[in-house]
Amino acid sequence: MKKLLLFMISVLLLTGTVCAHGTISETEMNIGGINIGASLDYVEQIYRQPTKKSTVTYRNGVQYITYDYNALFSVNAYCTLNGFNGGTYVDGIVCREDNSSTPSGFAVGMPFKNVTAKYPKSRLMTNPQWVYGYRKDYAYYEYEYFAEMLIFAVDKHGIIKEIQCISNVSGE
């Protein structure tokens, strides 16, 4: 009985550690003033019209819209054909330019050690198909629910090359 109780406590402690690993504040889930769930109208207020706009419609009626502002900054959003809750909402931001940052000031071109000084526990992801060759992706999640992720793509010198803020819960 003692062994079973000890085992259960160990599992609970390990589970708590794993769940806390890789979490980050919800307020940090923002790049360049845009957060997941913002409307595309709000994005246009900040960044104006994109240089390129593409739309894909899926069989379930969801439209997926991409606003490309340049080769280094894009915003993705989704809506249903009749509007999802009356609008179109951001579910992804990709930034490879150094003039946009997270609320804590993390930006492309900075050492990743600046991020780990504030948020030490990230989750290492693998992504071999990256345009710049070598890359390690370090993900932080909103709480332990994995609803939103902030991903830092880091080169072999420890420099941030890309920041993504994406939702795991899209309209698709």
Short mmCIF file of C-alpha atoms in Angstrom, two decimals:
data_model
loop_
_atom_site.label_atom_id
_atom_site.label_comp_id
_atom_site.label_asym_id
_atom_site.label_seq_id
_atom_site.Cartn_x
_atom_site.Cartn_y
_atom_site.Cartn_z
CA MET A 1 0.00 0.00 0.00
CA LYS A 2 2.84 2.41 0.83
CA LYS A 3 4.51 1.64 -2.48
CA LEU A 4 1.28 2.33 -4.38
CA LEU A 5 0.77 5.62 -2.53
CA LEU A 6 4.39 6.62 -3.15
CA PHE A 7 4.02 5.73 -6.84
CA MET A 8 0.80 7.80 -7.16
CA ILE A 9 2.41 10.82 -5.48
CA SER A 10 5.42 10.51 -7.81
CA VAL A 11 3.15 10.41 -10.84
CA LEU A 12 1.22 13.46 -9.65
CA LEU A 13 4.42 15.41 -9.02
CA LEU A 14 5.84 14.42 -12.40
CA THR A 15 2.59 15.36 -14.15
CA GLY A 16 2.58 18.76 -12.47
CA THR A 17 6.14 19.36 -13.59
CA VAL A 18 5.39 18.35 -17.16
CA CYS A 19 2.27 20.52 -17.36
CA ALA A 20 4.14 23.58 -16.12
CA HIS A 21 6.99 22.97 -18.57
CA GLY A 22 6.79 25.33 -21.49
CA THR A 23 4.04 27.63 -20.22
CA ILE A 24 4.11 31.39 -20.71
CA SER A 25 1.86 34.29 -19.79
CA GLU A 26 -1.16 34.85 -22.02
CA THR A 27 -0.18 38.51 -22.38
CA GLU A 28 3.05 37.39 -24.09
CA MET A 29 1.02 35.78 -26.91
CA ASN A 30 1.35 38.86 -29.10
CA ILE A 31 3.66 39.96 -31.92
CA GLY A 32 3.79 43.51 -33.20
CA GLY A 33 0.66 44.51 -31.29
CA ILE A 34 -1.46 41.66 -32.66
CA ASN A 35 -2.71 38.78 -30.56
CA ILE A 36 -4.56 35.58 -31.31
CA GLY A 37 -8.27 36.31 -31.56
CA ALA A 38 -7.85 39.89 -32.82
CA SER A 39 -10.05 40.79 -35.77
CA LEU A 40 -8.63 41.34 -39.24
CA ASP A 41 -10.22 44.80 -39.07
CA TYR A 42 -7.92 45.53 -36.12
CA VAL A 43 -4.90 44.20 -38.05
CA GLU A 44 -5.77 46.53 -40.94
CA GLN A 45 -6.05 49.48 -38.54
CA ILE A 46 -2.47 48.85 -37.38
CA TYR A 47 -0.77 47.64 -40.58
CA ARG A 48 -3.16 48.87 -43.31
CA GLN A 49 -3.92 46.66 -46.32
CA PRO A 50 -1.55 43.74 -46.96
CA THR A 51 0.61 43.60 -50.06
CA LYS A 52 -0.86 40.16 -50.79
CA LYS A 53 -4.07 38.52 -49.58
CA SER A 54 -5.01 34.90 -50.18
CA THR A 55 -8.09 32.94 -49.17
CA VAL A 56 -8.73 29.20 -49.05
CA THR A 57 -12.21 27.79 -48.36
CA TYR A 58 -12.48 24.34 -46.81
CA ARG A 59 -15.34 21.86 -47.24
CA ASN A 60 -16.65 22.57 -43.74
CA GLY A 61 -17.28 26.21 -44.70
CA VAL A 62 -14.27 27.69 -42.97
CA GLN A 63 -12.28 30.28 -44.85
CA TYR A 64 -8.60 30.63 -44.05
CA ILE A 65 -7.18 34.04 -44.95
CA THR A 66 -3.52 35.03 -45.12
CA TYR A 67 -2.37 38.64 -45.10
CA ASP A 68 1.22 38.94 -46.31
CA TYR A 69 2.70 42.34 -45.54
CA ASN A 70 6.11 41.41 -46.91
CA ALA A 71 8.25 38.29 -47.10
CA LEU A 72 9.01 38.64 -43.38
CA PHE A 73 5.62 39.31 -41.78
CA SER A 74 2.24 37.64 -42.27
CA VAL A 75 -1.02 37.22 -40.38
CA ASN A 76 -3.39 34.26 -40.75
CA ALA A 77 -7.07 34.30 -39.85
CA TYR A 78 -10.17 32.18 -40.16
CA CYS A 79 -13.92 32.64 -40.47
CA THR A 80 -16.94 30.64 -41.55
CA LEU A 81 -18.63 31.59 -44.81
CA ASN A 82 -21.25 33.58 -42.92
CA GLY A 83 -18.71 35.01 -40.47
CA PHE A 84 -17.51 33.34 -37.28
CA ASN A 85 -19.21 35.22 -34.45
CA GLY A 86 -19.59 38.13 -36.83
CA GLY A 87 -15.99 38.48 -37.97
CA THR A 88 -12.66 37.10 -39.04
CA TYR A 89 -10.15 36.30 -36.31
CA VAL A 90 -6.38 35.96 -36.21
CA ASP A 91 -5.11 32.48 -35.44
CA GLY A 92 -1.50 32.87 -36.53
CA ILE A 93 1.26 35.46 -36.83
CA VAL A 94 4.64 34.78 -38.42
CA CYS A 95 7.43 37.32 -38.00
CA ARG A 96 10.94 37.18 -39.47
CA GLU A 97 11.62 40.92 -39.28
CA ASP A 98 13.42 42.61 -36.41
CA ASN A 99 11.10 45.60 -36.00
CA SER A 100 8.21 43.72 -34.34
CA SER A 101 8.39 42.20 -30.89
CA THR A 102 6.46 40.46 -28.13
CA PRO A 103 5.25 42.51 -25.14
CA SER A 104 8.47 41.59 -23.29
CA GLY A 105 10.52 42.98 -26.18
CA PHE A 106 11.69 39.66 -27.67
CA ALA A 107 12.40 40.14 -31.37
CA VAL A 108 14.11 38.52 -34.33
CA GLY A 109 17.86 39.05 -34.16
CA MET A 110 18.06 38.84 -30.37
CA PRO A 111 19.83 36.04 -28.49
CA PHE A 112 17.38 33.34 -27.41
CA LYS A 113 19.05 33.39 -23.98
CA ASN A 114 17.13 36.64 -23.37
CA VAL A 115 13.91 34.64 -23.61
CA THR A 116 15.15 31.79 -21.41
CA ALA A 117 16.28 34.29 -18.77
CA LYS A 118 12.61 35.22 -18.29
CA TYR A 119 10.93 31.96 -19.35
CA PRO A 120 13.43 29.14 -18.71
CA LYS A 121 11.33 26.09 -19.53
CA SER A 122 10.46 25.73 -23.20
CA ARG A 123 9.55 22.68 -25.27
CA LEU A 124 12.00 21.82 -28.02
CA MET A 125 10.24 21.04 -31.28
CA THR A 126 11.79 19.77 -34.48
CA ASN A 127 11.25 21.33 -37.87
CA PRO A 128 13.70 20.11 -40.52
CA GLN A 129 11.93 21.92 -43.38
CA TRP A 130 13.07 25.47 -42.76
CA VAL A 131 14.14 27.91 -45.40
CA TYR A 132 17.31 28.98 -43.54
CA GLY A 133 18.63 25.46 -43.00
CA TYR A 134 19.54 24.73 -39.39
CA ARG A 135 16.84 25.60 -36.89
CA LYS A 136 15.57 24.62 -33.49
CA ASP A 137 12.06 25.63 -32.52
CA TYR A 138 11.35 26.34 -28.88
CA ALA A 139 7.67 26.52 -27.99
CA TYR A 140 5.90 28.09 -25.07
CA TYR A 141 2.23 27.41 -24.44
CA GLU A 142 -0.54 29.45 -22.92
CA TYR A 143 -0.98 27.65 -19.63
CA GLU A 144 -0.80 23.90 -19.98
CA TYR A 145 -3.80 23.64 -22.32
CA PHE A 146 -1.80 24.18 -25.54
CA ALA A 147 -4.50 26.52 -26.88
CA GLU A 148 -1.91 29.03 -28.08
CA MET A 149 1.80 28.68 -28.77
CA LEU A 150 4.61 31.18 -29.02
CA ILE A 151 7.44 29.61 -31.01
CA PHE A 152 10.98 30.94 -31.29
CA ALA A 153 13.00 29.59 -34.21
CA VAL A 154 16.66 29.75 -33.23
CA ASP A 155 19.74 29.30 -35.40
CA LYS A 156 22.90 27.39 -34.44
CA HIS A 157 24.36 30.55 -32.89
CA GLY A 158 21.41 30.93 -30.51
CA ILE A 159 19.88 33.89 -32.38
CA ILE A 160 16.12 34.19 -32.87
CA LYS A 161 15.35 34.01 -36.61
CA GLU A 162 11.56 33.75 -36.50
CA ILE A 163 8.75 34.17 -33.99
CA GLN A 164 5.35 32.57 -34.48
CA CYS A 165 2.24 32.97 -32.42
CA ILE A 166 -0.30 30.33 -33.37
CA SER A 167 -3.56 28.91 -32.12
CA ASN A 168 -4.09 25.17 -31.77
CA VAL A 169 -7.82 25.81 -31.77
CA SER A 170 -8.78 27.14 -35.17
CA GLY A 171 -12.10 27.34 -36.92
CA GLU A 172 -11.20 24.49 -39.26
#
